[in-house]
Amino acid sequence: MNRPGFQPSVVWLTLSTVPALPRFLRMLVPRFFFARLVPLIGLCLLAGCGGSTMSTFEGHSDLTKEILDIYGVIFWIDLALFLLVQGILIVAVVKFRATGKETTLPEQVHGNLPMEIGWTVAPVVLLVIITVPTVSLIFESQAQAKDDALVVNAVGKQWWFQFGYPEYDFETANEMHVPLGRQVDVRLQSDNVIHAFWAPQIAAKRDMMPGRVNHITFTADKVGEYMGQCAEYCADSHALMKFRIFVDTAEDFDKWAKHQASAQAEPVAASAGFQAFQGATCVACHAIEGTSSQSRIGPDLTHVGSRGLIASGILENNEANLRLWLKDPAAIKPGSKMPNLNLTDEQINTIVPFLSSLK
Ligand code: CUA
């Protein structure tokens, strides 16, 4: 009796293909190798190219340089071990290979106490060499910051980063500026799920946990723009949760911070753009200092026009992209907490230039 779903003809069909299997595999392997594997390996290698500023092999702060030093130690130890083990293997294979002329079994060995002690003690020593600097750097990276360190309150949101500067009393989003040569104490927090603050060239990586404050302290040593990205899966738009760290000279940083801390001037609140902004209920979630818009659910927009990118670092900040964003945020960032407000073209035409003007 045939059980449902069981057909003898299927078994026959399967077995009948067995003789053709080696030929099939021969066909498949080169095809798979050249059509899939080679491009895949190429893509993996290319992923590290493109002038990316996320390479861990180029540190631009005391913290990332010390991490790189530990990588270096581990790499050279690993390389030496690899060469040693593979070398012994090759010598053994060549020297002790069968010649076909053997008449007796080679000498049979059971146990070797000095060797067993050796390969137990050596890994322990290696692990100590790796562990001691690693663990001490972990503690060092979250040690009490210096008294004159710049405090930045970094809060992971779904899906953007809020950066608050208590010393200057302002908040901004997705673009964090820090001064060259001055220690920065980033206080990592979240008011929702777990995120991770990851800027490999400047600030390494640490989780942003709800209900606690994690610290990461570093001193940047090269002026520039560095990429960051959330590195802990946090639902829909995790992959689109990016940020940038700008290392400025002390003078440029101070100028930037003072500008960010300034409110918009009186005429902004009276402008047609602000009226449209208010009419479209944007005020329910966003703050523009100097106006009645004071909510802090979404990013602070006081100086949104001065930011290089919007939508947490995925779109260039220009009028065309702002228009796309306002039209349907979730189309750009899946799961976006900013709802589609079904704005009319007229509302968008008024709000977009207004936002761009908030330099
Ligand atoms: Cu935030 Cu992933």
mmCIF file of C-alpha atoms and ligand atoms in Angstrom:
data_model
loop_
_atom_site.group_PDB
_atom_site.id
_atom_site.type_symbol
_atom_site.label_atom_id
_atom_site.label_comp_id
_atom_site.label_asym_id
_atom_site.label_seq_id
_atom_site.Cartn_x
_atom_site.Cartn_y
_atom_site.Cartn_z
ATOM 1 C CA MET A 1 0.000 0.000 0.000
ATOM 2 C CA ASN A 2 1.297 3.416 -0.847
ATOM 3 C CA ARG A 3 1.311 5.907 1.966
ATOM 4 C CA PRO A 4 0.170 9.335 0.919
ATOM 5 C CA GLY A 5 3.018 11.324 -0.527
ATOM 6 C CA PHE A 6 5.133 8.222 -1.136
ATOM 7 C CA GLN A 7 5.498 7.187 -4.776
ATOM 8 C CA PRO A 8 7.758 4.273 -5.801
ATOM 9 C CA SER A 9 8.207 6.028 -9.120
ATOM 10 C CA VAL A 10 9.915 8.893 -7.323
ATOM 11 C CA VAL A 11 12.419 6.483 -5.744
ATOM 12 C CA TRP A 12 13.064 4.885 -9.101
ATOM 13 C CA LEU A 13 13.533 8.279 -10.723
ATOM 14 C CA THR A 14 15.979 9.310 -7.993
ATOM 15 C CA LEU A 15 17.992 6.087 -8.158
ATOM 16 C CA SER A 16 18.119 6.231 -11.936
ATOM 17 C CA THR A 17 20.046 9.500 -11.739
ATOM 18 C CA VAL A 18 22.835 7.966 -9.581
ATOM 19 C CA PRO A 19 25.079 6.831 -12.463
ATOM 20 C CA ALA A 20 24.925 10.334 -13.869
ATOM 21 C CA LEU A 21 25.818 11.857 -10.498
ATOM 22 C CA PRO A 22 29.630 12.069 -10.867
ATOM 23 C CA ARG A 23 29.243 13.698 -14.268
ATOM 24 C CA PHE A 24 26.618 16.045 -12.864
ATOM 25 C CA LEU A 25 28.891 16.996 -9.959
ATOM 26 C CA ARG A 26 31.807 17.575 -12.337
ATOM 27 C CA MET A 27 29.597 19.922 -14.308
ATOM 28 C CA LEU A 28 28.219 21.563 -11.216
ATOM 29 C CA VAL A 29 31.442 22.233 -9.324
ATOM 30 C CA PRO A 30 33.252 24.348 -11.933
ATOM 31 C CA ARG A 31 29.988 26.100 -12.702
ATOM 32 C CA PHE A 32 29.313 26.784 -9.071
ATOM 33 C CA PHE A 33 32.933 27.727 -8.554
ATOM 34 C CA PHE A 34 33.175 30.186 -11.399
ATOM 35 C CA ALA A 35 29.599 31.410 -11.533
ATOM 36 C CA ARG A 36 28.964 31.811 -7.822
ATOM 37 C CA LEU A 37 31.999 31.320 -5.632
ATOM 38 C CA VAL A 38 34.517 33.496 -7.469
ATOM 39 C CA PRO A 39 32.192 36.526 -7.737
ATOM 40 C CA LEU A 40 31.183 35.993 -4.102
ATOM 41 C CA ILE A 41 34.804 35.967 -2.917
ATOM 42 C CA GLY A 42 35.455 39.015 -5.124
ATOM 43 C CA LEU A 43 32.501 40.839 -3.598
ATOM 44 C CA CYS A 44 33.672 40.021 -0.076
ATOM 45 C CA LEU A 45 37.107 41.411 -0.888
ATOM 46 C CA LEU A 46 35.640 44.504 -2.554
ATOM 47 C CA ALA A 47 33.466 45.126 0.503
ATOM 48 C CA GLY A 48 36.637 46.284 2.248
ATOM 49 C CA CYS A 49 37.457 48.777 -0.524
ATOM 50 C CA GLY A 50 35.887 51.979 -1.755
ATOM 51 C CA GLY A 51 37.786 54.422 0.433
ATOM 52 C CA SER A 52 35.621 53.343 3.325
ATOM 53 C CA THR A 53 36.236 55.203 6.535
ATOM 54 C CA MET A 54 35.175 52.173 8.564
ATOM 55 C CA SER A 55 38.411 50.214 8.273
ATOM 56 C CA THR A 56 39.595 49.000 11.653
ATOM 57 C CA PHE A 57 43.132 48.931 10.244
ATOM 58 C CA GLU A 58 43.341 52.690 10.424
ATOM 59 C CA GLY A 59 42.738 54.077 13.889
ATOM 60 C CA HIS A 60 42.504 57.802 14.541
ATOM 61 C CA SER A 61 42.138 57.889 18.322
ATOM 62 C CA ASP A 62 44.107 56.580 21.294
ATOM 63 C CA LEU A 63 41.469 53.883 21.840
ATOM 64 C CA THR A 64 41.325 52.550 18.274
ATOM 65 C CA LYS A 65 45.131 52.591 17.994
ATOM 66 C CA GLU A 66 45.489 50.530 21.162
ATOM 67 C CA ILE A 67 42.923 48.058 19.824
ATOM 68 C CA LEU A 68 44.907 47.860 16.606
ATOM 69 C CA ASP A 69 48.072 47.083 18.595
ATOM 70 C CA ILE A 70 46.304 44.108 20.192
ATOM 71 C CA TYR A 71 45.096 42.963 16.744
ATOM 72 C CA GLY A 72 48.722 43.166 15.624
ATOM 73 C CA VAL A 73 49.977 40.971 18.468
ATOM 74 C CA ILE A 74 47.253 38.389 17.843
ATOM 75 C CA PHE A 75 47.843 38.432 14.080
ATOM 76 C CA TRP A 76 51.596 37.773 14.332
ATOM 77 C CA ILE A 77 51.137 35.067 16.961
ATOM 78 C CA ASP A 78 48.498 33.414 14.758
ATOM 79 C CA LEU A 79 50.668 33.660 11.674
ATOM 80 C CA ALA A 80 53.648 32.110 13.468
ATOM 81 C CA LEU A 81 51.439 29.292 14.787
ATOM 82 C CA PHE A 82 49.912 28.705 11.358
ATOM 83 C CA LEU A 83 53.330 28.456 9.715
ATOM 84 C CA LEU A 84 54.641 26.191 12.487
ATOM 85 C CA VAL A 85 51.696 23.769 12.393
ATOM 86 C CA GLN A 86 51.442 23.684 8.597
ATOM 87 C CA GLY A 87 55.234 23.340 8.328
ATOM 88 C CA ILE A 88 55.292 20.347 10.678
ATOM 89 C CA LEU A 89 52.353 18.846 8.778
ATOM 90 C CA ILE A 90 54.067 19.211 5.402
ATOM 91 C CA VAL A 91 57.350 17.764 6.739
ATOM 92 C CA ALA A 92 55.448 14.827 8.273
ATOM 93 C CA VAL A 93 53.496 14.145 5.077
ATOM 94 C CA VAL A 94 56.594 14.249 2.883
ATOM 95 C CA LYS A 95 59.063 12.541 5.214
ATOM 96 C CA PHE A 96 56.836 9.743 6.455
ATOM 97 C CA ARG A 97 54.802 9.051 3.318
ATOM 98 C CA ALA A 98 54.299 5.421 2.276
ATOM 99 C CA THR A 99 56.796 4.198 -0.322
ATOM 100 C CA GLY A 100 54.981 0.949 -1.070
ATOM 101 C CA LYS A 101 58.071 -1.032 -0.111
ATOM 102 C CA GLU A 102 57.313 -1.311 3.599
ATOM 103 C CA THR A 103 57.343 -4.852 4.942
ATOM 104 C CA THR A 104 56.591 -4.074 8.585
ATOM 105 C CA LEU A 105 54.513 -1.496 10.472
ATOM 106 C CA PRO A 106 56.397 1.684 11.401
ATOM 107 C CA GLU A 107 57.256 2.188 15.074
ATOM 108 C CA GLN A 108 54.017 2.492 17.086
ATOM 109 C CA VAL A 109 54.076 5.295 19.684
ATOM 110 C CA HIS A 110 51.647 5.733 22.576
ATOM 111 C CA GLY A 111 51.846 9.001 24.491
ATOM 112 C CA ASN A 112 54.687 11.429 25.044
ATOM 113 C CA LEU A 113 54.666 13.230 28.380
ATOM 114 C CA PRO A 114 57.002 16.163 27.539
ATOM 115 C CA MET A 115 55.028 16.900 24.347
ATOM 116 C CA GLU A 116 51.702 16.705 26.145
ATOM 117 C CA ILE A 117 52.931 19.109 28.820
ATOM 118 C CA GLY A 118 54.280 21.360 26.053
ATOM 119 C CA TRP A 119 51.049 21.616 24.064
ATOM 120 C CA THR A 120 49.073 22.246 27.237
ATOM 121 C CA VAL A 121 51.355 24.937 28.633
ATOM 122 C CA ALA A 122 52.064 26.778 25.355
ATOM 123 C CA PRO A 123 48.390 27.658 24.593
ATOM 124 C CA VAL A 124 47.922 28.784 28.205
ATOM 125 C CA VAL A 125 50.899 31.140 27.873
ATOM 126 C CA LEU A 126 49.558 32.426 24.527
ATOM 127 C CA LEU A 127 46.087 33.006 25.975
ATOM 128 C CA VAL A 128 47.581 34.984 28.865
ATOM 129 C CA ILE A 129 49.586 37.109 26.391
ATOM 130 C CA ILE A 130 46.344 37.882 24.496
ATOM 131 C CA THR A 131 44.005 38.210 27.482
ATOM 132 C CA VAL A 132 45.960 40.578 29.726
ATOM 133 C CA PRO A 133 46.187 43.548 27.287
ATOM 134 C CA THR A 134 42.669 42.869 25.932
ATOM 135 C CA VAL A 135 40.936 42.896 29.311
ATOM 136 C CA SER A 136 42.958 45.850 30.602
ATOM 137 C CA LEU A 137 42.019 47.883 27.481
ATOM 138 C CA ILE A 138 38.344 47.034 27.965
ATOM 139 C CA PHE A 139 38.514 48.545 31.461
ATOM 140 C CA GLU A 140 40.677 51.443 30.301
ATOM 141 C CA SER A 141 38.162 52.357 27.563
ATOM 142 C CA GLN A 142 35.433 52.915 30.139
ATOM 143 C CA ALA A 143 37.532 54.343 32.927
ATOM 144 C CA GLN A 144 36.517 57.546 34.670
ATOM 145 C CA ALA A 145 36.978 60.317 32.108
ATOM 146 C CA LYS A 146 39.222 63.294 32.803
ATOM 147 C CA ASP A 147 37.626 66.337 34.431
ATOM 148 C CA ASP A 148 37.960 68.404 31.271
ATOM 149 C CA ALA A 149 36.566 65.698 28.956
ATOM 150 C CA LEU A 150 33.779 66.692 26.574
ATOM 151 C CA VAL A 151 30.599 64.846 27.554
ATOM 152 C CA VAL A 152 28.318 63.683 24.733
ATOM 153 C CA ASN A 153 25.047 61.992 25.628
ATOM 154 C CA ALA A 154 24.416 59.541 22.806
ATOM 155 C CA VAL A 155 20.962 57.973 22.737
ATOM 156 C CA GLY A 156 20.032 55.165 20.349
ATOM 157 C CA LYS A 157 16.600 55.684 18.830
ATOM 158 C CA GLN A 158 14.623 53.668 16.307
ATOM 159 C CA TRP A 159 16.407 54.373 13.928
ATOM 160 C CA TRP A 160 18.673 57.334 14.473
ATOM 161 C CA PHE A 161 21.173 58.672 16.963
ATOM 162 C CA GLN A 162 20.564 61.631 19.262
ATOM 163 C CA PHE A 163 23.667 63.490 20.434
ATOM 164 C CA GLY A 164 23.337 65.879 23.370
ATOM 165 C CA TYR A 165 26.078 68.284 24.487
ATOM 166 C CA PRO A 166 25.326 69.307 28.092
ATOM 167 C CA GLU A 167 28.310 71.674 28.171
ATOM 168 C CA TYR A 168 26.758 73.733 25.356
ATOM 169 C CA ASP A 169 23.131 72.812 26.066
ATOM 170 C CA PHE A 170 21.850 71.545 22.717
ATOM 171 C CA GLU A 171 20.887 68.328 20.975
ATOM 172 C CA THR A 172 21.495 67.236 17.430
ATOM 173 C CA ALA A 173 21.042 64.084 15.388
ATOM 174 C CA ASN A 174 23.279 61.645 13.539
ATOM 175 C CA GLU A 175 26.257 63.980 13.197
ATOM 176 C CA MET A 176 28.555 64.114 16.174
ATOM 177 C CA HIS A 177 31.364 66.650 16.233
ATOM 178 C CA VAL A 178 34.310 66.261 18.603
ATOM 179 C CA PRO A 179 37.394 68.402 19.133
ATOM 180 C CA LEU A 180 40.844 67.179 18.131
ATOM 181 C CA GLY A 181 43.085 66.192 21.044
ATOM 182 C CA ARG A 182 40.487 66.582 23.805
ATOM 183 C CA GLN A 183 39.126 63.537 25.567
ATOM 184 C CA VAL A 184 35.490 62.720 24.785
ATOM 185 C CA ASP A 185 33.277 60.822 27.198
ATOM 186 C CA VAL A 186 30.382 59.357 25.213
ATOM 187 C CA ARG A 187 27.584 58.306 27.533
ATOM 188 C CA LEU A 188 25.707 55.614 25.668
ATOM 189 C CA GLN A 189 22.030 55.143 26.384
ATOM 190 C CA SER A 190 18.823 53.882 24.836
ATOM 191 C CA ASP A 191 15.180 54.516 25.680
ATOM 192 C CA ASN A 192 13.915 51.619 23.581
ATOM 193 C CA VAL A 193 15.755 48.469 22.446
ATOM 194 C CA ILE A 194 19.482 47.657 22.500
ATOM 195 C CA HIS A 195 21.600 49.416 19.865
ATOM 196 C CA ALA A 196 25.368 49.508 19.482
ATOM 197 C CA PHE A 197 27.442 52.591 18.886
ATOM 198 C CA TRP A 198 30.139 51.583 16.398
ATOM 199 C CA ALA A 199 32.627 53.973 14.798
ATOM 200 C CA PRO A 200 35.623 51.686 14.176
ATOM 201 C CA GLN A 201 38.226 54.357 13.436
ATOM 202 C CA ILE A 202 37.451 56.685 16.326
ATOM 203 C CA ALA A 203 35.306 55.166 19.045
ATOM 204 C CA ALA A 204 35.333 51.385 18.547
ATOM 205 C CA LYS A 205 32.075 49.694 19.567
ATOM 206 C CA ARG A 206 29.878 49.483 22.648
ATOM 207 C CA ASP A 207 26.218 48.665 23.305
ATOM 208 C CA MET A 208 23.552 51.262 24.077
ATOM 209 C CA MET A 209 21.337 49.579 26.656
ATOM 210 C CA PRO A 210 17.964 50.678 27.987
ATOM 211 C CA GLY A 211 18.148 51.412 31.710
ATOM 212 C CA ARG A 212 21.895 51.918 32.040
ATOM 213 C CA VAL A 213 24.644 54.262 30.904
ATOM 214 C CA ASN A 214 27.659 52.748 29.161
ATOM 215 C CA HIS A 215 30.755 54.851 28.614
ATOM 216 C CA ILE A 216 33.269 54.996 25.854
ATOM 217 C CA THR A 217 36.167 57.416 26.174
ATOM 218 C CA PHE A 218 38.656 58.371 23.482
ATOM 219 C CA THR A 219 40.830 61.210 22.239
ATOM 220 C CA ALA A 220 40.780 61.727 18.470
ATOM 221 C CA ASP A 221 44.092 62.568 16.794
ATOM 222 C CA LYS A 222 43.201 63.392 13.194
ATOM 223 C CA VAL A 223 40.780 65.936 11.766
ATOM 224 C CA GLY A 224 38.296 64.253 9.442
ATOM 225 C CA GLU A 225 34.932 62.638 8.887
ATOM 226 C CA TYR A 226 34.386 59.086 10.126
ATOM 227 C CA MET A 227 31.532 56.678 9.551
ATOM 228 C CA GLY A 228 29.523 55.014 12.286
ATOM 229 C CA GLN A 229 26.735 52.480 12.222
ATOM 230 C CA CYS A 230 24.433 50.730 14.668
ATOM 231 C CA ALA A 231 25.927 47.297 15.232
ATOM 232 C CA GLU A 232 23.226 45.557 17.241
ATOM 233 C CA TYR A 233 20.125 44.329 15.454
ATOM 234 C CA CYS A 234 17.307 46.670 16.497
ATOM 235 C CA ALA A 235 14.444 45.772 14.087
ATOM 236 C CA ASP A 236 13.311 47.104 10.722
ATOM 237 C CA SER A 237 15.786 49.824 9.800
ATOM 238 C CA HIS A 238 18.802 48.633 11.783
ATOM 239 C CA ALA A 239 20.912 48.505 8.616
ATOM 240 C CA LEU A 240 19.972 52.127 7.827
ATOM 241 C CA MET A 241 20.907 53.458 11.257
ATOM 242 C CA LYS A 242 24.103 55.310 10.481
ATOM 243 C CA PHE A 243 25.924 58.282 11.941
ATOM 244 C CA ARG A 244 29.084 60.242 11.391
ATOM 245 C CA ILE A 245 31.756 61.579 13.704
ATOM 246 C CA PHE A 246 33.503 64.768 12.631
ATOM 247 C CA VAL A 247 36.824 65.485 14.288
ATOM 248 C CA ASP A 248 37.343 69.273 14.174
ATOM 249 C CA THR A 249 40.140 71.513 15.356
ATOM 250 C CA ALA A 250 39.367 72.939 18.806
ATOM 251 C CA GLU A 251 38.497 76.267 17.193
ATOM 252 C CA ASP A 252 36.164 74.799 14.539
ATOM 253 C CA PHE A 253 34.504 72.592 17.133
ATOM 254 C CA ASP A 254 33.783 75.517 19.410
ATOM 255 C CA LYS A 255 32.333 77.478 16.495
ATOM 256 C CA TRP A 256 30.144 74.532 15.465
ATOM 257 C CA ALA A 257 28.943 73.874 19.035
ATOM 258 C CA LYS A 258 28.094 77.516 19.710
ATOM 259 C CA HIS A 259 26.170 77.716 16.447
ATOM 260 C CA GLN A 260 24.254 74.509 17.219
ATOM 261 C CA ALA A 261 23.404 75.882 20.663
ATOM 262 C CA SER A 262 21.961 79.078 19.212
ATOM 263 C CA ALA A 263 18.216 79.342 18.718
ATOM 264 C CA GLN A 264 16.682 80.376 15.405
ATOM 265 C CA ALA A 265 15.969 84.082 15.211
ATOM 266 C CA GLU A 266 12.523 85.549 15.769
ATOM 267 C CA PRO A 267 11.463 85.845 12.068
ATOM 268 C CA VAL A 268 11.623 82.053 11.632
ATOM 269 C CA ALA A 269 8.674 81.538 13.984
ATOM 270 C CA ALA A 270 6.595 84.019 12.006
ATOM 271 C CA SER A 271 7.522 82.626 8.567
ATOM 272 C CA ALA A 272 5.062 80.914 6.221
ATOM 273 C CA GLY A 273 7.348 77.862 6.345
ATOM 274 C CA PHE A 274 6.973 77.539 10.088
ATOM 275 C CA GLN A 275 3.211 78.023 9.851
ATOM 276 C CA ALA A 276 3.041 75.137 7.357
ATOM 277 C CA PHE A 277 5.346 73.074 9.614
ATOM 278 C CA GLN A 278 3.027 73.729 12.521
ATOM 279 C CA GLY A 279 -0.109 73.105 10.439
ATOM 280 C CA ALA A 280 1.240 69.742 9.308
ATOM 281 C CA THR A 281 1.620 68.659 12.969
ATOM 282 C CA CYS A 282 5.435 68.317 12.656
ATOM 283 C CA VAL A 283 5.559 70.248 15.950
ATOM 284 C CA ALA A 284 4.145 67.225 17.752
ATOM 285 C CA CYS A 285 7.519 65.449 17.462
ATOM 286 C CA HIS A 286 10.247 67.956 16.607
ATOM 287 C CA ALA A 287 11.964 70.882 18.274
ATOM 288 C CA ILE A 288 13.087 74.107 16.624
ATOM 289 C CA GLU A 289 14.667 76.325 19.274
ATOM 290 C CA GLY A 290 13.391 79.899 19.031
ATOM 291 C CA THR A 291 9.884 78.731 18.086
ATOM 292 C CA SER A 292 6.967 77.119 19.910
ATOM 293 C CA SER A 293 8.037 73.750 18.459
ATOM 294 C CA GLN A 294 9.577 71.985 21.482
ATOM 295 C CA SER A 295 8.840 68.275 21.272
ATOM 296 C CA ARG A 296 11.755 65.847 21.442
ATOM 297 C CA ILE A 297 10.294 62.625 20.077
ATOM 298 C CA GLY A 298 12.019 62.974 16.712
ATOM 299 C CA PRO A 299 15.351 64.645 15.889
ATOM 300 C CA ASP A 300 15.926 68.264 16.905
ATOM 301 C CA LEU A 301 15.542 70.310 13.712
ATOM 302 C CA THR A 302 16.870 73.671 14.942
ATOM 303 C CA HIS A 303 19.830 73.470 12.564
ATOM 304 C CA VAL A 304 18.717 70.621 10.315
ATOM 305 C CA GLY A 305 19.765 72.588 7.223
ATOM 306 C CA SER A 306 23.380 72.515 8.417
ATOM 307 C CA ARG A 307 23.560 68.720 8.461
ATOM 308 C CA GLY A 308 25.105 66.955 5.478
ATOM 309 C CA LEU A 309 22.764 63.981 5.459
ATOM 310 C CA ILE A 310 19.192 63.237 6.489
ATOM 311 C CA ALA A 311 17.300 60.092 7.537
ATOM 312 C CA SER A 312 20.192 59.068 9.856
ATOM 313 C CA GLY A 313 22.927 59.253 7.330
ATOM 314 C CA ILE A 314 21.424 57.575 4.287
ATOM 315 C CA LEU A 315 20.328 60.501 2.083
ATOM 316 C CA GLU A 316 22.123 63.650 1.091
ATOM 317 C CA ASN A 317 20.466 66.666 2.665
ATOM 318 C CA ASN A 318 18.956 68.430 -0.324
ATOM 319 C CA GLU A 319 15.472 69.612 -1.229
ATOM 320 C CA ALA A 320 14.761 66.671 -3.564
ATOM 321 C CA ASN A 321 15.539 64.141 -0.828
ATOM 322 C CA LEU A 322 13.672 66.097 1.846
ATOM 323 C CA ARG A 323 10.680 66.032 -0.476
ATOM 324 C CA LEU A 324 10.972 62.221 -0.854
ATOM 325 C CA TRP A 325 11.302 61.848 2.892
ATOM 326 C CA LEU A 326 8.255 63.974 3.728
ATOM 327 C CA LYS A 327 6.174 62.257 1.050
ATOM 328 C CA ASP A 328 6.614 58.783 2.550
ATOM 329 C CA PRO A 329 9.239 58.230 5.285
ATOM 330 C CA ALA A 330 8.654 54.472 5.475
ATOM 331 C CA ALA A 331 9.473 54.111 1.780
ATOM 332 C CA ILE A 332 12.990 55.319 2.597
ATOM 333 C CA LYS A 333 13.363 53.861 6.045
ATOM 334 C CA PRO A 334 11.178 50.764 6.576
ATOM 335 C CA GLY A 335 9.308 50.881 9.871
ATOM 336 C CA SER A 336 10.023 54.598 10.266
ATOM 337 C CA LYS A 337 8.449 56.007 13.436
ATOM 338 C CA MET A 338 7.731 59.171 11.493
ATOM 339 C CA PRO A 339 4.279 58.564 10.033
ATOM 340 C CA ASN A 340 3.218 59.386 6.516
ATOM 341 C CA LEU A 341 1.357 62.632 7.190
ATOM 342 C CA ASN A 342 -0.231 62.583 3.723
ATOM 343 C CA LEU A 343 1.055 66.085 3.118
ATOM 344 C CA THR A 344 -0.233 67.905 0.074
ATOM 345 C CA ASP A 345 2.251 69.042 -2.577
ATOM 346 C CA GLU A 346 1.572 72.595 -1.467
ATOM 347 C CA GLN A 347 2.504 71.790 2.148
ATOM 348 C CA ILE A 348 5.662 69.974 1.027
ATOM 349 C CA ASN A 349 6.613 72.851 -1.273
ATOM 350 C CA THR A 350 6.452 75.223 1.692
ATOM 351 C CA ILE A 351 8.019 73.006 4.368
ATOM 352 C CA VAL A 352 11.021 71.739 2.355
ATOM 353 C CA PRO A 353 12.658 75.132 1.678
ATOM 354 C CA PHE A 354 11.866 76.107 5.264
ATOM 355 C CA LEU A 355 13.745 73.072 6.667
ATOM 356 C CA SER A 356 16.656 73.644 4.282
ATOM 357 C CA SER A 357 16.889 77.240 5.491
ATOM 358 C CA LEU A 358 17.429 76.165 9.103
ATOM 359 C CA LYS A 359 21.203 76.396 8.864
HETATM 360 CU CU1 CUA B 1 20.023 50.387 16.223
HETATM 361 CU CU2 CUA B 1 20.623 48.417 15.141
#
